[in-house]
CSV table of N, CA and C in Angstrom, one decimal:
chain,number,residue,atom,x,y,z
O,1,MET,N,-214.2,-16.3,33.4
O,1,MET,CA,-214.4,-15.5,32.2
O,1,MET,C,-213.8,-14.1,32.3
O,2,LYS,N,-214.1,-13.5,33.5
O,2,LYS,CA,-213.6,-12.2,33.8
O,2,LYS,C,-212.0,-12.1,33.7
O,3,LYS,N,-211.4,-13.2,34.2
O,3,LYS,CA,-209.9,-13.2,34.2
O,3,LYS,C,-209.4,-13.3,32.8
O,4,LEU,N,-210.1,-14.1,31.9
O,4,LEU,CA,-209.7,-14.2,30.5
O,4,LEU,C,-209.8,-12.8,29.8
O,5,ASN,N,-211.0,-12.1,30.0
O,5,ASN,CA,-211.2,-10.8,29.4
O,5,ASN,C,-210.1,-9.8,29.9
O,6,PHE,N,-209.8,-9.9,31.2
O,6,PHE,CA,-208.8,-9.0,31.8
O,6,PHE,C,-207.4,-9.3,31.1
O,7,ILE,N,-207.0,-10.6,31.0
O,7,ILE,CA,-205.8,-10.9,30.4
O,7,ILE,C,-205.7,-10.5,28.9
O,8,LEU,N,-206.8,-10.7,28.2
O,8,LEU,CA,-206.9,-10.3,26.8
O,8,LEU,C,-206.7,-8.8,26.7
O,9,CYS,N,-207.4,-8.0,27.5
O,9,CYS,CA,-207.3,-6.6,27.5
O,9,CYS,C,-205.9,-6.1,27.8
O,10,LEU,N,-205.3,-6.7,28.9
O,10,LEU,CA,-204.0,-6.3,29.3
O,10,LEU,C,-203.0,-6.6,28.2
O,11,SER,N,-203.1,-7.8,27.5
O,11,SER,CA,-202.3,-8.1,26.4
O,11,SER,C,-202.4,-7.1,25.3
O,12,LEU,N,-203.6,-6.7,25.0
O,12,LEU,CA,-203.8,-5.8,23.9
O,12,LEU,C,-203.2,-4.4,24.2
O,13,VAL,N,-203.3,-4.0,25.5
O,13,VAL,CA,-202.7,-2.7,25.9
O,13,VAL,C,-201.2,-2.8,25.8
O,14,LEU,N,-200.6,-3.9,26.2
O,14,LEU,CA,-199.1,-4.1,26.1
O,14,LEU,C,-198.7,-4.1,24.7
O,15,ILE,N,-199.4,-4.8,23.8
O,15,ILE,CA,-199.1,-4.8,22.4
O,15,ILE,C,-199.1,-3.4,21.8
O,16,LEU,N,-200.2,-2.7,22.0
O,16,LEU,CA,-200.4,-1.4,21.5
O,16,LEU,C,-199.3,-0.4,22.0
O,17,SER,N,-199.0,-0.5,23.3
O,17,SER,CA,-198.0,0.4,23.8
O,17,SER,C,-196.6,0.1,23.2
O,18,GLY,N,-196.4,-1.2,23.0
O,18,GLY,CA,-195.1,-1.6,22.3
O,18,GLY,C,-195.0,-1.0,20.9
O,19,CYS,N,-196.1,-1.0,20.2
O,19,CYS,CA,-196.1,-0.5,18.8
O,19,CYS,C,-195.9,1.0,18.9
O,20,ASN,N,-196.5,1.7,19.8
O,20,ASN,CA,-196.3,3.1,19.9
O,20,ASN,C,-194.8,3.5,20.2
O,21,SER,N,-194.2,2.7,21.0
O,21,SER,CA,-192.8,3.1,21.3
O,21,SER,C,-191.9,2.8,20.1
O,22,ASP,N,-192.2,1.8,19.3
O,22,ASP,CA,-191.4,1.6,18.1
O,22,ASP,C,-191.6,2.7,17.1
O,23,ASP,N,-192.9,3.2,17.0
O,23,ASP,CA,-193.1,4.3,16.1
O,23,ASP,C,-192.4,5.5,16.5
O,24,ASN,N,-192.3,5.8,17.8
O,24,ASN,CA,-191.6,7.0,18.3
O,24,ASN,C,-190.1,6.9,18.0
O,25,SER,N,-189.5,5.7,18.2
O,25,SER,CA,-188.1,5.6,17.9
O,25,SER,C,-187.8,5.8,16.4
O,26,GLY,N,-188.7,5.3,15.6
O,26,GLY,CA,-188.6,5.6,14.1
O,26,GLY,C,-188.7,7.1,13.8
O,27,ASN,N,-189.5,7.8,14.5
O,27,ASN,CA,-189.6,9.2,14.3
O,27,ASN,C,-188.3,10.0,14.6
O,28,GLU,N,-187.6,9.5,15.6
O,28,GLU,CA,-186.3,10.1,16.0
O,28,GLU,C,-185.4,10.1,14.8
O,29,ASN,N,-185.3,8.9,14.2
O,29,ASN,CA,-184.4,8.8,13.0
O,29,ASN,C,-184.9,9.7,11.9
O,30,ASN,N,-186.2,9.7,11.7
O,30,ASN,CA,-186.7,10.6,10.6
O,30,ASN,C,-186.4,12.0,10.8
O,31,GLN,N,-186.1,12.4,12.0
O,31,GLN,CA,-185.8,13.8,12.3
O,31,GLN,C,-184.4,14.2,12.1
O,32,ARG,N,-183.6,13.2,11.7
O,32,ARG,CA,-182.2,13.5,11.4
O,32,ARG,C,-182.1,14.4,10.2
O,33,ASN,N,-181.5,15.6,10.4
O,33,ASN,CA,-181.5,16.5,9.3
O,33,ASN,C,-180.2,17.0,8.9
O,34,GLY,N,-179.2,16.1,8.9
O,34,GLY,CA,-177.9,16.5,8.5
O,34,GLY,C,-177.6,16.3,7.0
O,35,THR,N,-176.4,16.3,6.6
O,35,THR,CA,-175.9,16.0,5.3
O,35,THR,C,-175.1,14.8,5.3
O,36,LEU,N,-175.4,13.9,4.4
O,36,LEU,CA,-174.7,12.6,4.3
O,36,LEU,C,-173.9,12.6,2.9
O,37,ILE,N,-172.6,12.3,3.0
O,37,ILE,CA,-171.8,12.1,1.8
O,37,ILE,C,-171.5,10.6,1.8
O,38,PHE,N,-171.7,10.0,0.7
O,38,PHE,CA,-171.5,8.5,0.7
O,38,PHE,C,-171.1,8.1,-0.7
O,39,GLY,N,-170.5,6.9,-0.8
O,39,GLY,CA,-170.1,6.3,-2.1
O,39,GLY,C,-169.1,5.2,-1.9
O,40,TRP,N,-168.4,5.0,-3.0
O,40,TRP,CA,-167.4,3.9,-3.0
O,40,TRP,C,-166.1,4.5,-3.6
O,41,PHE,N,-165.0,3.9,-3.3
O,41,PHE,CA,-163.7,4.2,-3.9
O,41,PHE,C,-162.9,3.0,-4.2
O,42,ALA,N,-162.2,3.0,-5.3
O,42,ALA,CA,-161.4,1.8,-5.7
O,42,ALA,C,-160.1,1.8,-5.0
O,43,ASP,N,-159.3,0.7,-5.3
O,43,ASP,CA,-158.0,0.6,-4.6
O,43,ASP,C,-157.0,1.6,-5.3
O,44,SER,N,-155.8,1.7,-4.7
O,44,SER,CA,-154.9,2.7,-5.1
O,44,SER,C,-154.3,2.4,-6.5
O,45,SER,N,-154.4,1.2,-7.0
O,45,SER,CA,-153.9,0.9,-8.3
O,45,SER,C,-154.8,1.3,-9.5
O,46,CYS,N,-156.0,1.9,-9.1
O,46,CYS,CA,-157.0,2.3,-10.1
O,46,CYS,C,-156.4,3.6,-10.8
O,47,SER,N,-156.8,3.6,-12.1
O,47,SER,CA,-156.5,4.8,-12.9
O,47,SER,C,-157.8,5.2,-13.6
O,48,GLY,N,-158.1,6.5,-13.6
O,48,GLY,CA,-159.3,7.0,-14.2
O,48,GLY,C,-160.3,7.3,-13.1
O,49,ASP,N,-161.6,7.0,-13.4
O,49,ASP,CA,-162.7,7.3,-12.4
O,49,ASP,C,-162.7,6.3,-11.3
O,50,CYS,N,-162.0,6.6,-10.2
O,50,CYS,CA,-161.7,5.7,-9.1
O,50,CYS,C,-162.7,5.8,-7.9
O,51,SER,N,-163.7,6.6,-8.0
O,51,SER,CA,-164.6,6.8,-7.0
O,51,SER,C,-165.9,7.4,-7.5
O,52,THR,N,-167.0,7.1,-6.8
O,52,THR,CA,-168.3,7.7,-7.1
O,52,THR,C,-168.8,8.1,-5.8
O,53,ILE,N,-168.9,9.4,-5.6
O,53,ILE,CA,-169.4,10.0,-4.3
O,53,ILE,C,-170.6,10.8,-4.5
O,54,TYR,N,-171.5,10.7,-3.6
O,54,TYR,CA,-172.8,11.5,-3.7
O,54,TYR,C,-173.0,12.2,-2.4
O,55,LYS,N,-173.8,13.2,-2.4
O,55,LYS,CA,-174.2,14.0,-1.2
O,55,LYS,C,-175.7,14.1,-1.2
O,56,ILE,N,-176.3,13.8,0.0
O,56,ILE,CA,-177.7,14.1,0.2
O,56,ILE,C,-177.9,15.0,1.4
O,57,ASP,N,-178.6,16.1,1.2
O,57,ASP,CA,-178.9,17.0,2.3
O,57,ASP,C,-180.4,16.8,2.6
O,58,THR,N,-181.0,17.9,3.1
O,58,THR,CA,-182.4,17.7,3.6
O,58,THR,C,-183.4,17.9,2.4
O,59,GLU,N,-182.9,18.1,1.2
O,59,GLU,CA,-183.8,18.3,0.1
O,59,GLU,C,-183.4,17.7,-1.2
O,60,ASN,N,-182.1,17.5,-1.4
O,60,ASN,CA,-181.6,17.2,-2.8
O,60,ASN,C,-180.5,16.1,-2.7
O,61,VAL,N,-180.2,15.5,-3.9
O,61,VAL,CA,-179.1,14.6,-4.1
O,61,VAL,C,-178.2,15.2,-5.1
O,62,HIS,N,-176.9,15.1,-4.8
O,62,HIS,CA,-175.8,15.7,-5.6
O,62,HIS,C,-174.8,14.6,-5.9
O,63,LYS,N,-174.0,14.8,-6.9
O,63,LYS,CA,-173.0,13.9,-7.3
O,63,LYS,C,-171.7,14.7,-7.5
O,64,ASP,N,-170.6,14.1,-7.0
O,64,ASP,CA,-169.3,14.7,-7.3
O,64,ASP,C,-168.9,14.5,-8.7
O,65,ILE,N,-168.8,15.5,-9.5
O,65,ILE,CA,-168.5,15.4,-10.9
O,65,ILE,C,-167.1,15.3,-11.3
O,66,ASP,N,-166.2,15.4,-10.3
O,66,ASP,CA,-164.7,15.3,-10.6
O,66,ASP,C,-164.2,13.9,-10.2
O,67,TYR,N,-165.1,13.1,-9.7
O,67,TYR,CA,-164.7,11.7,-9.2
O,67,TYR,C,-163.5,11.8,-8.3
O,68,ASN,N,-163.5,12.7,-7.4
O,68,ASN,CA,-162.4,12.9,-6.4
O,68,ASN,C,-162.3,11.6,-5.5
O,69,TYR,N,-161.1,11.3,-5.1
O,69,TYR,CA,-160.9,10.2,-4.2
O,69,TYR,C,-160.9,10.7,-2.8
O,70,PRO,N,-161.7,10.0,-1.9
O,70,PRO,CA,-161.8,10.5,-0.5
O,70,PRO,C,-160.5,10.2,0.3
O,71,GLU,N,-159.5,11.1,0.2
O,71,GLU,CA,-158.2,10.9,0.8
O,71,GLU,C,-158.1,11.4,2.2
O,72,ASN,N,-158.8,12.5,2.5
O,72,ASN,CA,-158.6,13.1,3.8
O,72,ASN,C,-159.8,12.7,4.7
O,73,THR,N,-159.8,13.2,6.0
O,73,THR,CA,-160.8,12.8,6.9
O,73,THR,C,-162.2,13.2,6.4
O,74,PHE,N,-162.3,14.4,5.8
O,74,PHE,CA,-163.5,14.9,5.2
O,74,PHE,C,-163.4,15.1,3.7
O,75,PHE,N,-164.4,14.8,3.0
O,75,PHE,CA,-164.4,14.8,1.5
O,75,PHE,C,-164.7,16.2,1.0
O,76,GLU,N,-163.8,16.7,0.1
O,76,GLU,CA,-164.0,17.9,-0.5
O,76,GLU,C,-164.3,17.6,-2.0
O,77,GLY,N,-165.6,17.6,-2.3
O,77,GLY,CA,-165.9,17.3,-3.7
O,77,GLY,C,-166.5,18.5,-4.5
O,78,ASN,N,-166.7,18.3,-5.7
O,78,ASN,CA,-167.3,19.3,-6.6
O,78,ASN,C,-168.7,18.7,-6.9
O,79,PHE,N,-169.6,19.1,-6.1
O,79,PHE,CA,-170.9,18.4,-6.2
O,79,PHE,C,-171.9,19.2,-7.1
O,80,GLN,N,-172.6,18.5,-7.9
O,80,GLN,CA,-173.6,19.0,-8.8
O,80,GLN,C,-174.9,18.4,-8.5
O,81,LEU,N,-176.0,19.2,-8.5
O,81,LEU,CA,-177.3,18.7,-8.2
O,81,LEU,C,-177.7,17.7,-9.3
O,82,MET,N,-178.3,16.6,-8.8
O,82,MET,CA,-178.9,15.6,-9.7
O,82,MET,C,-180.4,15.8,-9.9
O,83,ASN,N,-180.8,16.5,-10.9
O,83,ASN,CA,-182.2,16.8,-11.1
O,83,ASN,C,-183.0,15.6,-11.4
O,84,ASN,N,-182.4,14.5,-11.8
O,84,ASN,CA,-183.1,13.3,-12.1
O,84,ASN,C,-183.2,12.3,-11.0
O,85,ALA,N,-182.7,12.7,-9.8
O,85,ALA,CA,-182.8,11.9,-8.6
O,85,ALA,C,-183.8,12.4,-7.6
O,86,ASN,N,-184.8,11.6,-7.3
O,86,ASN,CA,-185.9,12.0,-6.4
O,86,ASN,C,-185.4,11.9,-5.0
O,87,TYR,N,-185.3,13.0,-4.2
O,87,TYR,CA,-184.8,13.0,-2.9
O,87,TYR,C,-185.5,11.9,-2.0
O,88,GLN,N,-186.8,11.7,-2.1
O,88,GLN,CA,-187.5,10.8,-1.3
O,88,GLN,C,-187.1,9.3,-1.5
O,89,ASP,N,-186.5,9.0,-2.7
O,89,ASP,CA,-186.1,7.7,-2.9
O,89,ASP,C,-184.7,7.4,-2.2
O,90,PHE,N,-184.1,8.4,-1.7
O,90,PHE,CA,-182.7,8.2,-1.2
O,90,PHE,C,-182.6,8.8,0.3
O,91,GLU,N,-183.6,9.4,0.8
O,91,GLU,CA,-183.5,9.9,2.2
O,91,GLU,C,-183.4,8.8,3.2
O,92,SER,N,-183.7,7.6,2.9
O,92,SER,CA,-183.6,6.5,3.8
O,92,SER,C,-182.1,6.3,4.2
O,93,LEU,N,-181.2,6.7,3.3
O,93,LEU,CA,-179.8,6.6,3.6
O,93,LEU,C,-179.4,7.5,4.8
O,94,ILE,N,-180.1,8.5,5.1
O,94,ILE,CA,-179.9,9.3,6.3
O,94,ILE,C,-180.7,8.8,7.4
O,95,THR,N,-182.0,8.5,7.2
O,95,THR,CA,-182.9,8.1,8.3
O,95,THR,C,-182.5,6.7,8.8
O,96,GLU,N,-181.9,5.9,8.0
O,96,GLU,CA,-181.6,4.5,8.5
O,96,GLU,C,-180.2,4.3,8.8
O,97,LEU,N,-179.4,5.4,8.8
O,97,LEU,CA,-178.0,5.3,9.3
O,97,LEU,C,-178.0,4.8,10.7
O,98,PRO,N,-177.4,3.7,11.0
O,98,PRO,CA,-177.4,3.1,12.4
O,98,PRO,C,-176.9,4.1,13.4
O,99,ASP,N,-177.6,4.2,14.5
O,99,ASP,CA,-177.2,5.0,15.6
O,99,ASP,C,-175.8,4.7,16.2
O,100,GLU,N,-175.5,3.4,16.1
O,100,GLU,CA,-174.2,3.0,16.7
O,100,GLU,C,-173.0,3.7,16.0
O,101,ILE,N,-173.2,4.0,14.7
O,101,ILE,CA,-172.0,4.6,14.0
O,101,ILE,C,-171.6,5.9,14.5
O,102,PHE,N,-172.5,6.6,15.2
O,102,PHE,CA,-172.2,8.0,15.7
O,102,PHE,C,-171.2,7.9,16.9
O,103,ASN,N,-171.1,6.7,17.5
O,103,ASN,CA,-170.1,6.5,18.6
O,103,ASN,C,-168.8,6.0,18.1
O,104,GLU,N,-168.7,5.8,16.8
O,104,GLU,CA,-167.4,5.3,16.2
O,104,GLU,C,-166.5,6.5,15.9
O,105,PRO,N,-165.2,6.3,16.0
O,105,PRO,CA,-164.2,7.3,15.7
O,105,PRO,C,-164.1,7.4,14.2
O,106,ASN,N,-163.6,8.5,13.7
O,106,ASN,CA,-163.3,8.7,12.2
O,106,ASN,C,-162.4,7.5,11.8
O,107,GLY,N,-162.6,7.1,10.6
O,107,GLY,CA,-161.7,6.0,10.1
O,107,GLY,C,-162.4,4.8,9.7
O,108,TYR,N,-161.7,3.7,9.6
O,108,TYR,CA,-162.3,2.4,9.2
O,108,TYR,C,-163.0,1.8,10.3
O,109,LEU,N,-164.2,1.3,10.0
O,109,LEU,CA,-165.0,0.5,11.0
O,109,LEU,C,-164.5,-0.9,11.1
O,110,ASP,N,-164.2,-1.3,12.3
O,110,ASP,CA,-163.8,-2.7,12.6
O,110,ASP,C,-162.5,-3.1,11.8
O,111,CYS,N,-161.7,-2.1,11.5
O,111,CYS,CA,-160.4,-2.5,10.8
O,111,CYS,C,-159.4,-1.4,11.0
O,112,THR,N,-158.8,-1.4,12.2
O,112,THR,CA,-157.8,-0.3,12.5
O,112,THR,C,-156.6,-0.3,11.6
O,113,ASP,N,-156.2,-1.4,11.0
O,113,ASP,CA,-155.1,-1.4,10.2
O,113,ASP,C,-155.4,-1.1,8.7
O,114,CYS,N,-156.6,-1.0,8.4
O,114,CYS,CA,-157.0,-0.7,7.0
O,114,CYS,C,-156.5,0.6,6.5
O,115,THR,N,-156.2,0.7,5.2
O,115,THR,CA,-155.8,1.9,4.6
O,115,THR,C,-156.7,2.1,3.3
O,116,ASN,N,-156.6,3.2,2.6
O,116,ASN,CA,-157.3,3.4,1.4
O,116,ASN,C,-156.8,2.6,0.2
O,117,GLU,N,-155.7,1.9,0.4
O,117,GLU,CA,-155.1,1.1,-0.7
O,117,GLU,C,-156.0,0.1,-1.3
O,118,ASN,N,-156.9,-0.5,-0.6
O,118,ASN,CA,-157.7,-1.6,-1.1
O,118,ASN,C,-159.2,-1.1,-1.5
O,119,GLY,N,-159.4,0.2,-1.3
O,119,GLY,CA,-160.8,0.7,-1.7
O,119,GLY,C,-161.8,0.3,-0.6
O,120,GLY,N,-163.0,0.8,-0.8
O,120,GLY,CA,-164.1,0.5,0.1
O,120,GLY,C,-165.2,1.5,-0.1
O,121,PHE,N,-166.0,1.6,1.0
O,121,PHE,CA,-167.2,2.5,1.0
O,121,PHE,C,-166.9,3.7,1.9
O,122,TYR,N,-167.4,4.8,1.6
O,122,TYR,CA,-167.2,6.0,2.3
O,122,TYR,C,-168.5,6.6,2.8
O,123,LEU,N,-168.5,7.0,4.1
O,123,LEU,CA,-169.7,7.7,4.7
O,123,LEU,C,-169.2,8.9,5.5
O,124,GLU,N,-169.9,10.0,5.4
O,124,GLU,CA,-169.6,11.2,6.1
O,124,GLU,C,-170.9,11.9,6.5
O,125,TYR,N,-171.0,12.2,7.8
O,125,TYR,CA,-172.3,12.8,8.2
O,125,TYR,C,-171.9,14.1,9.0
O,126,GLN,N,-172.7,15.2,8.7
O,126,GLN,CA,-172.5,16.5,9.3
O,126,GLN,C,-173.9,17.1,9.6
O,127,ASP,N,-174.1,17.6,10.8
O,127,ASP,CA,-175.3,18.3,11.1
O,127,ASP,C,-175.1,19.7,11.5
O,128,ASP,N,-176.1,20.4,11.7
O,128,ASP,CA,-176.1,21.9,12.0
O,128,ASP,C,-175.5,22.1,13.4
O,129,ASP,N,-175.5,21.1,14.3
O,129,ASP,CA,-175.0,21.3,15.6
O,129,ASP,C,-173.5,21.1,15.8
O,130,GLY,N,-172.8,21.0,14.7
O,130,GLY,CA,-171.4,20.8,14.7
O,130,GLY,C,-170.8,19.4,14.7
O,131,PHE,N,-171.7,18.4,14.7
O,131,PHE,CA,-171.3,17.0,14.6
O,131,PHE,C,-170.8,16.8,13.2
O,132,HIS,N,-169.6,16.2,13.1
O,132,HIS,CA,-169.0,15.9,11.7
O,132,HIS,C,-168.1,14.8,11.9
O,133,LYS,N,-168.4,13.7,11.2
O,133,LYS,CA,-167.5,12.5,11.3
O,133,LYS,C,-167.6,11.8,9.9
O,134,SER,N,-166.5,11.0,9.6
O,134,SER,CA,-166.5,10.3,8.4
O,134,SER,C,-166.0,8.9,8.7
O,135,TRP,N,-166.5,7.9,8.0
O,135,TRP,CA,-166.1,6.5,8.2
O,135,TRP,C,-165.9,5.8,6.8
O,136,ARG,N,-165.1,4.8,6.9
O,136,ARG,CA,-164.9,3.9,5.7
O,136,ARG,C,-165.1,2.5,6.2
O,137,PHE,N,-165.4,1.6,5.2
O,137,PHE,CA,-165.5,0.2,5.5
O,137,PHE,C,-165.3,-0.6,4.3
O,138,ARG,N,-164.7,-1.7,4.4
O,138,ARG,CA,-164.5,-2.7,3.3
O,138,ARG,C,-165.8,-3.4,3.1
O,139,ASN,N,-165.9,-4.0,2.0
O,139,ASN,CA,-167.1,-4.8,1.7
O,139,ASN,C,-167.3,-6.0,2.6
O,140,ALA,N,-166.1,-6.6,3.0
O,140,ALA,CA,-166.2,-7.8,3.8
O,140,ALA,C,-165.9,-7.5,5.3
O,141,ILE,N,-165.4,-6.3,5.6
O,141,ILE,CA,-165.1,-6.0,7.0
O,141,ILE,C,-165.8,-4.8,7.5
O,142,TYR,N,-166.8,-5.1,8.4
O,142,TYR,CA,-167.6,-4.0,9.0
O,142,TYR,C,-168.3,-4.6,10.2
O,143,PRO,N,-168.8,-3.7,11.1
O,143,PRO,CA,-169.5,-4.2,12.3
O,143,PRO,C,-170.8,-4.8,11.9
O,144,ASP,N,-171.3,-5.7,12.7
O,144,ASP,CA,-172.6,-6.4,12.5
O,144,ASP,C,-173.7,-5.4,12.3
O,145,TYR,N,-173.7,-4.3,13.1
O,145,TYR,CA,-174.8,-3.4,13.0
O,145,TYR,C,-175.0,-2.7,11.7
O,146,MET,N,-173.9,-2.8,10.8
O,146,MET,CA,-173.9,-2.2,9.5
O,146,MET,C,-174.5,-3.1,8.4
O,147,GLU,N,-174.8,-4.4,8.8
O,147,GLU,CA,-175.3,-5.4,7.8
O,147,GLU,C,-176.4,-4.9,6.9
O,148,SER,N,-177.5,-4.5,7.5
O,148,SER,CA,-178.7,-4.1,6.7
O,148,SER,C,-178.4,-2.7,6.1
O,149,TYR,N,-177.7,-1.8,6.7
O,149,TYR,CA,-177.4,-0.5,6.1
O,149,TYR,C,-176.5,-0.7,4.9
O,150,ARG,N,-175.6,-1.6,5.0
O,150,ARG,CA,-174.7,-1.9,3.8
O,150,ARG,C,-175.5,-2.4,2.6
O,151,SER,N,-176.5,-3.2,2.8
O,151,SER,CA,-177.4,-3.7,1.8
O,151,SER,C,-178.1,-2.5,1.2
O,152,LEU,N,-178.7,-1.6,2.0
O,152,LEU,CA,-179.4,-0.4,1.6
O,152,LEU,C,-178.4,0.5,0.8
O,153,LEU,N,-177.2,0.7,1.3
O,153,LEU,CA,-176.2,1.5,0.6
O,153,LEU,C,-175.9,0.9,-0.8
O,154,LEU,N,-175.7,-0.4,-0.9
O,154,LEU,CA,-175.4,-1.0,-2.2
O,154,LEU,C,-176.6,-0.8,-3.2
O,155,ASP,N,-177.8,-1.0,-2.7
O,155,ASP,CA,-179.0,-0.8,-3.5
O,155,ASP,C,-179.1,0.6,-4.0
O,156,LYS,N,-178.9,1.6,-3.1
O,156,LYS,CA,-179.1,3.0,-3.5
O,156,LYS,C,-178.0,3.5,-4.4
O,157,LEU,N,-176.7,2.9,-4.2
O,157,LEU,CA,-175.6,3.3,-5.1
O,157,LEU,C,-175.9,2.8,-6.5
O,158,ALA,N,-176.4,1.5,-6.6
O,158,ALA,CA,-176.8,1.0,-7.9
O,158,ALA,C,-177.9,1.8,-8.6
O,159,GLU,N,-178.9,2.3,-7.8
O,159,GLU,CA,-179.9,3.1,-8.4
O,159,GLU,C,-179.3,4.4,-8.9
O,160,LEU,N,-178.5,5.1,-8.1
O,160,LEU,CA,-177.9,6.3,-8.5
O,160,LEU,C,-177.0,6.2,-9.7
O,161,ASN,N,-176.2,5.1,-9.7
O,161,ASN,CA,-175.3,4.9,-10.9
O,161,ASN,C,-176.1,4.7,-12.2
O,162,SER,N,-177.3,4.2,-12.1
O,162,SER,CA,-178.1,3.9,-13.3
O,162,SER,C,-178.8,5.2,-13.8
O,163,LEU,N,-178.8,6.3,-13.0
O,163,LEU,CA,-179.5,7.5,-13.5
O,163,LEU,C,-178.6,8.3,-14.4
C-alpha cells in the first residue's frame, strides 16, 4: 500500500510539474511585444483592391486604407486605427505566431521559386530590439508548423473584413 501511495504521489508531482512548464512556455509567447503586419494579396492580374493588410501593435489594430500591394521586403502602408476592432480579439495573432518562423529567411515559406504573381498571405514582424522580418506563403504551400496558425490567420482576417 505504501508503494501505491508513493507511485500515486510521484505521478501527481510529475503531472503538476509538466503543467507548470507548459504554462511558462505559453507566458513566453504572451510576452511578445512587437508589431505584426499581416493580410492577403491577390495575383498580379488583379485590378482594383488587390490586398487587405492590417497591423497590430501592443494596443491597437490598424488597416491599410490604400490597399497597397506588399511588393518590397517590408510593407509601407497607410494605416488607420480601427476603432471598431477590439485588440484582445486579435492579439493571438502575435502571441501564437510559431517560434519556428523566426528562423526563416525573408521571403516565401517552403517555396523558394514563388513570386508575388499568384498572390498569397503576408506576415511581417518587428520588435523593439531590431528584429524585423517578413514572410509570404501560398494557401496550399507552407511549412507544417504553420497549419494551425494559418487557420487562425484565416479566421481573424474574416473577422476583420466583416468589421
